[in-house]
CSV table of C-alpha atoms in Angstrom, one decimal:
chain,number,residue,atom,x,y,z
A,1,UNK,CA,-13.1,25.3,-35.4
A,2,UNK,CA,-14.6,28.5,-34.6
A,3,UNK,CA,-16.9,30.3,-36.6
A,4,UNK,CA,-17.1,34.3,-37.4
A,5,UNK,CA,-20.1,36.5,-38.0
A,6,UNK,CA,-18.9,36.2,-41.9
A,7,UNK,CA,-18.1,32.7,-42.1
A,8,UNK,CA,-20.3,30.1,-43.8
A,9,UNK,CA,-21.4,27.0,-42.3
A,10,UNK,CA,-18.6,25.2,-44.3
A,11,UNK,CA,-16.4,26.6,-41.4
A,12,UNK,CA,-18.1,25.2,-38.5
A,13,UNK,CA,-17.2,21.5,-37.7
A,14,UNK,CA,-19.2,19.2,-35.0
A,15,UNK,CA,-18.4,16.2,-33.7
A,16,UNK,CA,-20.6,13.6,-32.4
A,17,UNK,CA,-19.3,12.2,-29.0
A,18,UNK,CA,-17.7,8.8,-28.5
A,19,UNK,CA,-17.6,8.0,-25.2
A,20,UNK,CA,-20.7,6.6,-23.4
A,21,UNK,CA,-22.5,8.8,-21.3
A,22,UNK,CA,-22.8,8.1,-16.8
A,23,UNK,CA,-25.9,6.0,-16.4
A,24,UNK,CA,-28.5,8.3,-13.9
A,25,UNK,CA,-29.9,6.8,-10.4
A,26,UNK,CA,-33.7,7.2,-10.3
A,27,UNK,CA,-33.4,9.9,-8.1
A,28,UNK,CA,-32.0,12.2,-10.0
A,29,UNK,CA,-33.3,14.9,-11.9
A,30,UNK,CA,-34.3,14.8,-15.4
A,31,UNK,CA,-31.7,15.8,-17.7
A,32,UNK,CA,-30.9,16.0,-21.7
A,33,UNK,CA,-31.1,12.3,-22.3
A,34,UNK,CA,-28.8,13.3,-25.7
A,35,UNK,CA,-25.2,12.7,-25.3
A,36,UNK,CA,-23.5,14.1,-28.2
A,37,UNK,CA,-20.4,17.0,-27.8
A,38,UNK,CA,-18.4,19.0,-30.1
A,39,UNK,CA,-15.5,20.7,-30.3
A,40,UNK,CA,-14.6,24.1,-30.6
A,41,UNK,CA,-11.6,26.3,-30.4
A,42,UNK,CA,-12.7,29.8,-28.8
A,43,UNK,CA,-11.5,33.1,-30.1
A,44,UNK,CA,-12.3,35.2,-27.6
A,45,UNK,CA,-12.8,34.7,-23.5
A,46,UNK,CA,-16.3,36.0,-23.8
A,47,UNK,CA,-16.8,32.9,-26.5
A,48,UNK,CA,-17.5,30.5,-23.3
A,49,UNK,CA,-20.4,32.9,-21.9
A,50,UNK,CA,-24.3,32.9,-21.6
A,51,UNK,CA,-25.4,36.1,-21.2
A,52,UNK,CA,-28.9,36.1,-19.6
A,53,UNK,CA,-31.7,37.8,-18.4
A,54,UNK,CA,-35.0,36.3,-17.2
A,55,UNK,CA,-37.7,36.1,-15.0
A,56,UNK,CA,-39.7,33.4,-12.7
A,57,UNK,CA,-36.7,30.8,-13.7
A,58,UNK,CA,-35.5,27.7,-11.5
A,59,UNK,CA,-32.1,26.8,-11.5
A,60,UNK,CA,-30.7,24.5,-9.5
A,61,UNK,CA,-27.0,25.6,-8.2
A,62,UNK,CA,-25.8,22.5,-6.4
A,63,UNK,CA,-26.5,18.8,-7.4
A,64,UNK,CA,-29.6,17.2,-5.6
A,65,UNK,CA,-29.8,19.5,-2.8
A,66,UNK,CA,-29.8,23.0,-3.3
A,67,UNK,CA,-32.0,25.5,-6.2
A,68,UNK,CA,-33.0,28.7,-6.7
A,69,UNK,CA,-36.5,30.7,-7.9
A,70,UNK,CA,-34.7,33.3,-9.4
A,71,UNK,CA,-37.8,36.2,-9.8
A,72,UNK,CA,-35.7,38.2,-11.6
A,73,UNK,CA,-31.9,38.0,-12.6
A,74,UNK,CA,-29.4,39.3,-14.6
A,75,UNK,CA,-26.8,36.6,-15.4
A,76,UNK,CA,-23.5,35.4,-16.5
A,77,UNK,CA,-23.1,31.5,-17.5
A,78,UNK,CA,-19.2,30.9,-17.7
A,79,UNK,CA,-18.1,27.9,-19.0
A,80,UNK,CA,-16.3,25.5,-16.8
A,81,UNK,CA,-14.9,23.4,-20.0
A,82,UNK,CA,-14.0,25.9,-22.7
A,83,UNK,CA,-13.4,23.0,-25.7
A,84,UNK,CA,-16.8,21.8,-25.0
A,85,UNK,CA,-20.4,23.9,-24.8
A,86,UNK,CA,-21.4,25.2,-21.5
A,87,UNK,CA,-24.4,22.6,-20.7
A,88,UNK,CA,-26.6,24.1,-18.1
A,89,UNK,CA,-28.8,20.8,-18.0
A,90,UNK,CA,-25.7,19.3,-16.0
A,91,UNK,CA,-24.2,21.9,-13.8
A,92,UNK,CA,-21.3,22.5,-16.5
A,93,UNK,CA,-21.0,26.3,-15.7
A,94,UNK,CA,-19.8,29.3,-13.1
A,95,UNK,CA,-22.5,31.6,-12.5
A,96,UNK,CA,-22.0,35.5,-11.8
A,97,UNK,CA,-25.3,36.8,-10.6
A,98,UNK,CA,-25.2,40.7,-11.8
A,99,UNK,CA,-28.5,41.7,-10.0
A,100,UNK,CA,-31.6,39.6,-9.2
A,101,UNK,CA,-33.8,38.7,-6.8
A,102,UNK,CA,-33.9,34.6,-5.2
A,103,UNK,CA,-35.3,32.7,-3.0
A,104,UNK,CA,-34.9,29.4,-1.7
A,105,UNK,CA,-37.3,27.2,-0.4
A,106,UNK,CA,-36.9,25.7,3.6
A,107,UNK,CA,-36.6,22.2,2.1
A,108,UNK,CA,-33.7,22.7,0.1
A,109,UNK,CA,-32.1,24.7,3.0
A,110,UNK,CA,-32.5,21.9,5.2
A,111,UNK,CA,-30.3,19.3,2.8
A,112,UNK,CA,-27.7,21.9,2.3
A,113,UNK,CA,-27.0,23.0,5.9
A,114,UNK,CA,-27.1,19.4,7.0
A,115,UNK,CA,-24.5,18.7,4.1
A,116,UNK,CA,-22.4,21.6,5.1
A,117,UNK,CA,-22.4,20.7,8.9
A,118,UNK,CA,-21.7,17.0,8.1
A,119,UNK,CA,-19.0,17.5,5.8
A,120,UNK,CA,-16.0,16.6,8.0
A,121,UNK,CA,-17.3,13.4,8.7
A,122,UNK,CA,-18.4,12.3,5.1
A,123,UNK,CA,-16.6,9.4,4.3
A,124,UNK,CA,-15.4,8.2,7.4
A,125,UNK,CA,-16.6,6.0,10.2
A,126,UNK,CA,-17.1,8.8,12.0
A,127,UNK,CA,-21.2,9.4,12.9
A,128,UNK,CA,-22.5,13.0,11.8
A,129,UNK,CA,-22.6,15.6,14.0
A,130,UNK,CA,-26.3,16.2,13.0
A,131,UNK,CA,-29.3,14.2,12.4
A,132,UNK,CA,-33.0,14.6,11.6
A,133,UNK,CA,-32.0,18.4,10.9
A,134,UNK,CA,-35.1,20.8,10.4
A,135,UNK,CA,-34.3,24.4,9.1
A,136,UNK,CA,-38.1,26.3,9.0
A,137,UNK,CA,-38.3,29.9,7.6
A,138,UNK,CA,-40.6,32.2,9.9
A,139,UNK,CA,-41.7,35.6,8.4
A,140,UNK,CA,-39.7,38.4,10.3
A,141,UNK,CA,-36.7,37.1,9.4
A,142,UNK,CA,-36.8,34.6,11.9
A,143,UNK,CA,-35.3,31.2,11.2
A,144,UNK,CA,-36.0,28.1,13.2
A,145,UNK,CA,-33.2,25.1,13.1
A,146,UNK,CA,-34.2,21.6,15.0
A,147,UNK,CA,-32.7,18.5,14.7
A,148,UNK,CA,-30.1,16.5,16.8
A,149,UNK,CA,-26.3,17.1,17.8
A,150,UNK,CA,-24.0,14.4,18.6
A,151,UNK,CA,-22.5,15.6,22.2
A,152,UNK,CA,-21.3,13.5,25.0
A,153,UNK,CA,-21.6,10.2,23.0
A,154,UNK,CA,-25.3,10.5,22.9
A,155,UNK,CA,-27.7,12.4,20.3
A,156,UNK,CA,-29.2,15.9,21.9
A,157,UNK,CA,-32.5,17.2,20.1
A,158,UNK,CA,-31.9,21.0,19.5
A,159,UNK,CA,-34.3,23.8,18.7
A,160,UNK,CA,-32.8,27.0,17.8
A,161,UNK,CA,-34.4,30.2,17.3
A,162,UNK,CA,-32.4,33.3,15.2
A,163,UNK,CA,-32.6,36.0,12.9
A,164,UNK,CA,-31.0,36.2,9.6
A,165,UNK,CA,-29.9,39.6,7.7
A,166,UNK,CA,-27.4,40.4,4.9
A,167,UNK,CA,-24.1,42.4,5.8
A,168,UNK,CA,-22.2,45.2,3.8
A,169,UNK,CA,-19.9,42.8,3.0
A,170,UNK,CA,-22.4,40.9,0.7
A,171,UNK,CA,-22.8,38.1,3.4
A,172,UNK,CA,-25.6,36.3,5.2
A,173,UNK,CA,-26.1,36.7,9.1
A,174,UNK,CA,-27.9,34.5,11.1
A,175,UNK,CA,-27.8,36.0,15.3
A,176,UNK,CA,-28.5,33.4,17.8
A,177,UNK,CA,-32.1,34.0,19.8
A,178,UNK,CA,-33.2,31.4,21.9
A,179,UNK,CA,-31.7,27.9,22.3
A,180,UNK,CA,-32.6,24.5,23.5
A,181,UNK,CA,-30.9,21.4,24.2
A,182,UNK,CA,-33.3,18.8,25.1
A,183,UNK,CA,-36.2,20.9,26.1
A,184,UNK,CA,-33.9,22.9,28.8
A,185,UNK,CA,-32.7,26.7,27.2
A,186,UNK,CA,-29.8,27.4,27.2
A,187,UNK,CA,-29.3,30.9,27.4
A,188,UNK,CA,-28.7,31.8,30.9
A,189,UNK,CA,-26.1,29.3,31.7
A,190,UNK,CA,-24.3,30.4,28.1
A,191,UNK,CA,-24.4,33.9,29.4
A,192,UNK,CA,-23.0,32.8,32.6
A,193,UNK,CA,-20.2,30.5,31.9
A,194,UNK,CA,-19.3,32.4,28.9
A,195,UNK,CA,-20.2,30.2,26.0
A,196,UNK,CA,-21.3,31.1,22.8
A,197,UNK,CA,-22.5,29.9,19.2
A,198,UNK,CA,-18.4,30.5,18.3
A,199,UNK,CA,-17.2,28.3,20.8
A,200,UNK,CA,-19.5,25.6,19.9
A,201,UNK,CA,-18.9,25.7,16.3
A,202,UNK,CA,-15.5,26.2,16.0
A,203,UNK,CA,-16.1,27.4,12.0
A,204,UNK,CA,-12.9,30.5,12.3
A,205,UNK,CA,-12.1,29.7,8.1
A,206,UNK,CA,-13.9,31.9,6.3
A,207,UNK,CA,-12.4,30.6,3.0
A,208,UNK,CA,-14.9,27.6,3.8
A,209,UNK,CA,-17.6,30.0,3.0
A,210,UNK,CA,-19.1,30.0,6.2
A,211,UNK,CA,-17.6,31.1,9.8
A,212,UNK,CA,-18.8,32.1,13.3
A,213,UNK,CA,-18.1,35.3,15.6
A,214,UNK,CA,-20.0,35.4,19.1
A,215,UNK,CA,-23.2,34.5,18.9
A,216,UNK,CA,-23.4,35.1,14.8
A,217,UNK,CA,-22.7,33.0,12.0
A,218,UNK,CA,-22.0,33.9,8.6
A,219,UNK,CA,-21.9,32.3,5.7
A,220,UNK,CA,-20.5,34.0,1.9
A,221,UNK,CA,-23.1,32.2,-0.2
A,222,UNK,CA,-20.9,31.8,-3.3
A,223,UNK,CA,-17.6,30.8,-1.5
A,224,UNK,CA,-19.7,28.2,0.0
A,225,UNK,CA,-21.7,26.4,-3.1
A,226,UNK,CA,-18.2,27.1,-5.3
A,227,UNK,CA,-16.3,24.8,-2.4
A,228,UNK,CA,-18.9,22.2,-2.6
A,229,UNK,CA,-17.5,19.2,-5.1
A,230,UNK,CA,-21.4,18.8,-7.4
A,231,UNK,CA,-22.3,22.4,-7.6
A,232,UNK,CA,-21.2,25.5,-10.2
A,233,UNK,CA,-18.8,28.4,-9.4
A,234,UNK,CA,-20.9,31.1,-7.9
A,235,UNK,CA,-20.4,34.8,-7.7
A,236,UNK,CA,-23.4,36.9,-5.8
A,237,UNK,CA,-23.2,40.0,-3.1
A,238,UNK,CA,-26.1,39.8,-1.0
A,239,UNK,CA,-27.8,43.0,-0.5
A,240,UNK,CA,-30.7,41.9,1.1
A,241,UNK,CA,-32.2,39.1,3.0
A,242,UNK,CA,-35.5,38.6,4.0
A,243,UNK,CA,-38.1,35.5,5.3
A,244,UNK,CA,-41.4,34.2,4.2
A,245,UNK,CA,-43.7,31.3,5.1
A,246,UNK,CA,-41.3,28.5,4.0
A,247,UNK,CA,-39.0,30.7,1.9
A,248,UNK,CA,-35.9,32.6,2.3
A,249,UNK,CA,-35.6,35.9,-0.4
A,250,UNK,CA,-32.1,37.1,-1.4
A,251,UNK,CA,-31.5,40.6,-2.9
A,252,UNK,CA,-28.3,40.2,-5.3
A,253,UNK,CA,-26.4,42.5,-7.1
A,254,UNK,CA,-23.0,43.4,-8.0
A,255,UNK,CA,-23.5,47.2,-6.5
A,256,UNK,CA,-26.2,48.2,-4.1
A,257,UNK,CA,-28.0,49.9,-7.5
A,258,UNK,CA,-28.5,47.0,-9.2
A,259,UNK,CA,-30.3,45.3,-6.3
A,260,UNK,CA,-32.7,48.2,-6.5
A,261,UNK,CA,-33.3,47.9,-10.0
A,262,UNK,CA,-33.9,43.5,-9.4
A,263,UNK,CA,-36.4,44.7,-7.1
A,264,UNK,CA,-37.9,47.0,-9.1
A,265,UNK,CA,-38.1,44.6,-11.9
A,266,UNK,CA,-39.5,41.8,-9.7
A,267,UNK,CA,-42.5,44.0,-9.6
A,268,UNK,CA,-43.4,44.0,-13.4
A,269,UNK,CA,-45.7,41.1,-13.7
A,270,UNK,CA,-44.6,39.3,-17.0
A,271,UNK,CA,-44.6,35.4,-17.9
A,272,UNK,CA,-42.0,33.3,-17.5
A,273,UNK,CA,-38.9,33.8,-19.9
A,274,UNK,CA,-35.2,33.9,-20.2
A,275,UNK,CA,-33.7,35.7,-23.3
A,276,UNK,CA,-29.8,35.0,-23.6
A,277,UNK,CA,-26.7,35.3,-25.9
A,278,UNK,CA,-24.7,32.4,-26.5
A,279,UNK,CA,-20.9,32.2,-27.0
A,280,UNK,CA,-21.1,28.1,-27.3
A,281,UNK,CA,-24.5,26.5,-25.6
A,282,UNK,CA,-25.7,23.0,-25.1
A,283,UNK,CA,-29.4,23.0,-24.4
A,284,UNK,CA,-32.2,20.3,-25.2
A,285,UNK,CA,-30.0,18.2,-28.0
A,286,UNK,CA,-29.2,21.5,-29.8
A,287,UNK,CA,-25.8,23.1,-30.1
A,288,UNK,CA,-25.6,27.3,-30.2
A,289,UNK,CA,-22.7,29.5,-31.5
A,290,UNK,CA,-23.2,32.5,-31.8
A,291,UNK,CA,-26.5,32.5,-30.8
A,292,UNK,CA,-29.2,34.6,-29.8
A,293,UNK,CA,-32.2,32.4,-28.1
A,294,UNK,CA,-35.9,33.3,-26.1
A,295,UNK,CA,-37.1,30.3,-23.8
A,296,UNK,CA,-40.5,31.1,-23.3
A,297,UNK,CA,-42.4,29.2,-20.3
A,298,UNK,CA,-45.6,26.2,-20.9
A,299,UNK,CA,-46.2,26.1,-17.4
A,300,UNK,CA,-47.5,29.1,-15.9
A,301,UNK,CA,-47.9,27.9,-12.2
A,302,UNK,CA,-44.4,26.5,-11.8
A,303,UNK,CA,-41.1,28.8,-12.4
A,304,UNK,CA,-39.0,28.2,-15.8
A,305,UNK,CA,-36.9,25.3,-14.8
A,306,UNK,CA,-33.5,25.6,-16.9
A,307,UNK,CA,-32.1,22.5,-15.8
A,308,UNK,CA,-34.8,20.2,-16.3
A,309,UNK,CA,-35.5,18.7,-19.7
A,310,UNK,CA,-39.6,18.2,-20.5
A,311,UNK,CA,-42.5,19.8,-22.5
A,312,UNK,CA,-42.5,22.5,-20.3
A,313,UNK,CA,-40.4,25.2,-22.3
A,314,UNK,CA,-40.2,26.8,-25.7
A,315,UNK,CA,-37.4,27.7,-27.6
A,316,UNK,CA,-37.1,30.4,-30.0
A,317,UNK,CA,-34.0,30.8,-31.9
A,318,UNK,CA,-33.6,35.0,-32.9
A,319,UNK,CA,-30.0,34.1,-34.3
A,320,UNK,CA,-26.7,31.9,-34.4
A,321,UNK,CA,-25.2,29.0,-35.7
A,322,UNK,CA,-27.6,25.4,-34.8
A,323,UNK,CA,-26.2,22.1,-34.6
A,324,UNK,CA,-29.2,19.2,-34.4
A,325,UNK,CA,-27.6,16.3,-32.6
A,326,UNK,CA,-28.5,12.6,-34.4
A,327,UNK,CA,-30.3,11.4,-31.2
A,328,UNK,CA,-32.5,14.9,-30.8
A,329,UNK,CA,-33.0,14.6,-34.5
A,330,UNK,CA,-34.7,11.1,-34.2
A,331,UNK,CA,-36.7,12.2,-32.0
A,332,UNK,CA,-37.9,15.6,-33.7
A,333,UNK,CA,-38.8,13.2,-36.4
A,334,UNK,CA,-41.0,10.8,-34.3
A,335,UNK,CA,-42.4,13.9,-32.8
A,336,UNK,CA,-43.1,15.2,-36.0
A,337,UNK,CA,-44.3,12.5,-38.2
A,338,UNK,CA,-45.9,10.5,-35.2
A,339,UNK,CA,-45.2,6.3,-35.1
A,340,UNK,CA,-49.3,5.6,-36.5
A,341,UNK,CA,-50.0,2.5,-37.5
A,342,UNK,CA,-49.1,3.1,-40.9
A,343,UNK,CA,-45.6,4.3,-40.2
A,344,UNK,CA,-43.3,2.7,-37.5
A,345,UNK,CA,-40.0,1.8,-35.7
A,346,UNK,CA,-38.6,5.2,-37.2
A,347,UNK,CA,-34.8,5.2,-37.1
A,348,UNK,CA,-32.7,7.9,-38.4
A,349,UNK,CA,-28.9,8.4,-39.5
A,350,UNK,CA,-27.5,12.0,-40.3
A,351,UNK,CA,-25.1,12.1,-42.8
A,352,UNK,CA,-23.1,14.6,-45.1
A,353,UNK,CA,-25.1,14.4,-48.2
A,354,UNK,CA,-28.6,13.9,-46.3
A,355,UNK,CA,-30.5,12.1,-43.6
A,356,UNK,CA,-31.5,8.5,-44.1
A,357,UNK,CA,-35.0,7.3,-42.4
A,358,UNK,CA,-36.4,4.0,-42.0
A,359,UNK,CA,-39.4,2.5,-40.6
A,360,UNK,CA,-42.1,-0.5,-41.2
A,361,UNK,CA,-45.4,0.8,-42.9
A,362,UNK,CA,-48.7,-0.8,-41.9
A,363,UNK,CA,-46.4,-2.0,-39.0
A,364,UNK,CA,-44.7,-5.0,-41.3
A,365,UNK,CA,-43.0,-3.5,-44.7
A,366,UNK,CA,-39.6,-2.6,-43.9
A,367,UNK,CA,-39.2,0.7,-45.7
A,368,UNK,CA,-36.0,3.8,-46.3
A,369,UNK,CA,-35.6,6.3,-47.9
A,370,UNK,CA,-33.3,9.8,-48.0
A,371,UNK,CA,-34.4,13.2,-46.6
A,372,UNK,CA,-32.8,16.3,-47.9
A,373,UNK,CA,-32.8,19.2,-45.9
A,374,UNK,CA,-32.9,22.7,-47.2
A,375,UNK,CA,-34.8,26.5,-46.8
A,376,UNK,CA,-37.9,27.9,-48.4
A,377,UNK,CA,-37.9,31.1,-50.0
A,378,UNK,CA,-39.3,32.2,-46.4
A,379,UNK,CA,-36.7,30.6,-44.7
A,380,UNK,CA,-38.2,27.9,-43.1
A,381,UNK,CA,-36.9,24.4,-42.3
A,382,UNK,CA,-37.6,22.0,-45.0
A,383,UNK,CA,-37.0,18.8,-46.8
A,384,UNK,CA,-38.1,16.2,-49.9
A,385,UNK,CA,-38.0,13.1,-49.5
A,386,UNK,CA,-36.3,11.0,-51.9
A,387,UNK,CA,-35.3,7.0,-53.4
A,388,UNK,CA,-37.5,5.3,-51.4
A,389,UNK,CA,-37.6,2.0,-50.7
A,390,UNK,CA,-39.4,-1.6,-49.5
A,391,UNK,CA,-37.4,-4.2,-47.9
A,392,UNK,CA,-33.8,-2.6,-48.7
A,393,UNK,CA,-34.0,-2.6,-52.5
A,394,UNK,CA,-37.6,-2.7,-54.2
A,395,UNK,CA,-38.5,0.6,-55.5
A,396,UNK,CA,-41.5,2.6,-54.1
A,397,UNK,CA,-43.5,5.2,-56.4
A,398,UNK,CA,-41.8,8.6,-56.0
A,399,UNK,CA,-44.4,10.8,-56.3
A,400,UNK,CA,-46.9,8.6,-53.8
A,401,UNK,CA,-44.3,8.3,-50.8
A,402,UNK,CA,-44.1,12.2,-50.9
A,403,UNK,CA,-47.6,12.9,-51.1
A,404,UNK,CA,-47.8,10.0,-47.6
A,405,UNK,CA,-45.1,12.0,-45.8
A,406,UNK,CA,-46.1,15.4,-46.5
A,407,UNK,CA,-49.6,14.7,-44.8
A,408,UNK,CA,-48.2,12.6,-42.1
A,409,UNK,CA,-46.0,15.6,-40.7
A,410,UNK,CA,-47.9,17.6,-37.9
A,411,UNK,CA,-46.6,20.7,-38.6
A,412,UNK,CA,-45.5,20.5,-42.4
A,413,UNK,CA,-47.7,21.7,-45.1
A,414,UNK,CA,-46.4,20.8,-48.9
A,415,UNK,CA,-44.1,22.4,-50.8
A,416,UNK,CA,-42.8,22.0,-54.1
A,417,UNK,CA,-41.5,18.0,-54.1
A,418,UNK,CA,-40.9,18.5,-50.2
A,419,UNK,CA,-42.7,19.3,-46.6
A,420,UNK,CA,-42.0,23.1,-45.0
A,421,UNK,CA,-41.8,22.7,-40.9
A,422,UNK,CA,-42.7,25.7,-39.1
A,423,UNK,CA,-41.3,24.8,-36.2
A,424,UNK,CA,-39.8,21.4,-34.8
A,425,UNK,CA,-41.6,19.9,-31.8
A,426,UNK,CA,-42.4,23.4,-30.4
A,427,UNK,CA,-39.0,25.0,-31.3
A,428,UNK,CA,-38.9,27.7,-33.4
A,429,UNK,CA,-35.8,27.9,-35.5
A,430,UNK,CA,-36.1,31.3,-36.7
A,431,UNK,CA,-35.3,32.6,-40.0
A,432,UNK,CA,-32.6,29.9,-41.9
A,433,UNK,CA,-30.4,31.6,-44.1
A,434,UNK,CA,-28.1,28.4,-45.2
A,435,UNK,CA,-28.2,24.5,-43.9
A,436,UNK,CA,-25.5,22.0,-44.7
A,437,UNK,CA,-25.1,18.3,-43.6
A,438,UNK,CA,-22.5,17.2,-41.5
A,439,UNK,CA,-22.1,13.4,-40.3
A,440,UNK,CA,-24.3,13.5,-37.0
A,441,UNK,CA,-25.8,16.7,-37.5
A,442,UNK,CA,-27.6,19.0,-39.5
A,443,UNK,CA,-26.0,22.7,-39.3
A,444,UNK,CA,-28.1,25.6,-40.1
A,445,UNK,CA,-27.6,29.3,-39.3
A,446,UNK,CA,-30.5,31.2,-38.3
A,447,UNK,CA,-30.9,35.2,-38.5
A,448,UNK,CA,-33.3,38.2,-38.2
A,449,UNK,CA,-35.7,37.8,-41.3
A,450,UNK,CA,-35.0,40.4,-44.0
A,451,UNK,CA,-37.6,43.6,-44.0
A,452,UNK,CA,-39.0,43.8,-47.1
A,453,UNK,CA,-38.7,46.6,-49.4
């Protein structure tokens, strides 16, 4: 059910997934390890959409092979499933890139072109028509491509020498320079029988993304990653394209003025961030409506990776409606409390009147008991423990369980009967104005703290 800027949290309804979750190679990336969805029924298009603006961020665009080091951008995240939240962690959006500035690294160009060129022959019996594919970026916009073609039944090295600019169509150009087919170049005799990169090729449909005239290719980078079957939507005009040791730059923007204005935001040295507004967001086991987060980076040297789950972001919640998953909410709590010796095996059940925690103290004693959740006065997470219990029905003394707990928690300090959390396990939940428990969750809704009088 959808939720309006004056409805309570008795409005909003989540609902903990069902269906088991694809089991991950080991060579994938990281993602959320929490499997849990919800449902929601949109009012408006805009509803399904990140709005975002950060800087020094990695994204990754298309499944294993292809991400970005975004140094600035300006960002829309569409979502591909509008029932469900857009989850970024697993490539669930369409990205329209307003104005930024990108680069991607030779590496990652080299499993993407070889993907591209194989593609025909994915699948069949058929043997690629490249192998052991090299792309190298040169500064001067010069771009090196080795590897070997399948030609005349055998397997020719290549080693091809270009340039690469952007067009005033919003397109990348790469202009043949020198060739090589097994050490001899090929330049002459193209000139004089009248061959060409075109006639080699044979790419003439440009709604593939990528197509050659003459001696040129071209390639519409977000007709090409939106055609490819593991990777988002994409929307970006290049304006700009230029070459570094290892690294290809792109200038994007949705007018030639906001390039500029990427560029001239690239140049104002600030940490790592992204600050967005959220229609309906899955990110890191929590669930935003009508949000407003900061993601703040923990890892100077390395960029802001969005789709990676770890230590190395922080999440500050400005506004919106919060949904703590059951799995995420287990593991706030061993994060919080900590599995010592004196408290282990912590397992945790939301449910609509509470949360229910149990655990073996000194490592043996089977122990439960019921958290409440609720605010402070200063509208901070809390809760109070309450009817605990040894071995499933033996009593425990009230007053000494609370007093355990309270200094057990990292970041708690007392208060009243309860525990006050500042933040949970680095995330900073704002200012709560209301919380109410659902079965699998705990819903809160966070907003700007009121200025005092």
């Amino acid at each position: 059910m959808y939720v309006s800027a004056s409805s309570t949290l008795a409005n909003i309804q989540f609902k903990p997934a069902t269906s088991a979750q694809p089991t991950l190679s080991a060579s994938q990336p990281a993602v959320s390890p929490y499997s849990s969805q919800d449902t929601w029924t949109p009012r408006l298009v805009g509803d399904n959409t990140i709005q975002a603006q950060g800087k020094n961020v990695g994204l990754r665009i298309i499944g294993k092979t292809l991400g970005l080091k975004a140094d600035y951008m300006e960002a829309s995240f569409h979502d591909k499933t509008p029932n469900t939240p857009i989850d970024i962690e697993e490539l669930d959006f369409n990205l329209h890139v307003k104005a930024g500035v990108a680069s991607v690294s030779d590496v990652d160009a080299t499993l993407t072109v070889e993907r591209l060129l194989n593609r025909k022959t994915e699948g069949s019996n058929k043997k690629p028509l490249v192998k052991d594919l090299r792309v190298t970026f040169n500064p001067n916009n010069e771009v090196r491509v080795e590897g070997k073609v399948r030609a005349l039944g055998m397997n020719l090295p290549i080693d091809i020498k270009g340039t690469v600019s952007s067009t005033p169509a919003g397109e990348i150009r790469y202009d043949l320079g020198k060739a090589k087919v097994a050490g001899i170049g090929l330049n002459g005799l193209m000139s004089v029988t009248g061959m060409n990169l075109d006639k080699l090729l044979k790419l003439h449909n440009p709604n593939e993304g990528y197509y050659s005239q003459g001696n040129s290719l071209f390639v519409n980078l977000g007709t090409t990653v939106s055609n490819l079957d593991d990777a988002i939507g994409l929307q970006a005009n290049v304006h700009g394209v230029s070459t570094h040791l290892g690294r290809l730059q792109l200038v994007v923007g949705d007018t030639p003025e906001d390039a500029a204005r990427a560029l001239r935001e690239k140049q104002q040295v600030e940490p790592a961030y992204v600050k967005a507004t959220a229609g309906h967001a899955y990110i890191d086991g929590f669930f935003l409506k009508e949000g407003k987060l900061n993601i703040y980076d923990l890892t100077p040297s390395t960029p802001l990776g969005l789709n990676v789950v770890g230590p190395e972001r922080s999440i500050q919640v400005k506004s919106g409606f919060i949904g703590i998953t059951d799995a995420r909410f287990e593991e706030l709590i061993k994060d919080e409390i900590g599995e010592t010796d004196d408290f282990t095996d912590i397992d945790t059940t939301l449910k609509k009147d509470g949360a229910h925690l149990k655990g073996k103290l000194f490592g043996a004693v089977p122990v439960s008991m019921n958290l409440t959740f609720g605010r402070t006065h200063e509208g901070q997470l809390m809760f109070t423990p309450n009817s605990p219990k040894a071995i499933g029905f033996i009593p425990l003394p009230l007053g000494l369980v609370r007093e355990k707990v309270q200094k057990l928690v990292k970041t708690g300090t007392p208060y009243g009967d309860g525990v006050a959390i500042k933040g949970m396990s680095g995330i900073d939940l704002g200012y709560i104005s209301q919380l109410v428990h659902q079965n699998g969750y705990i819903v809160m809704e966070a907003t700007e703290k009121p200025q005092q009088n």
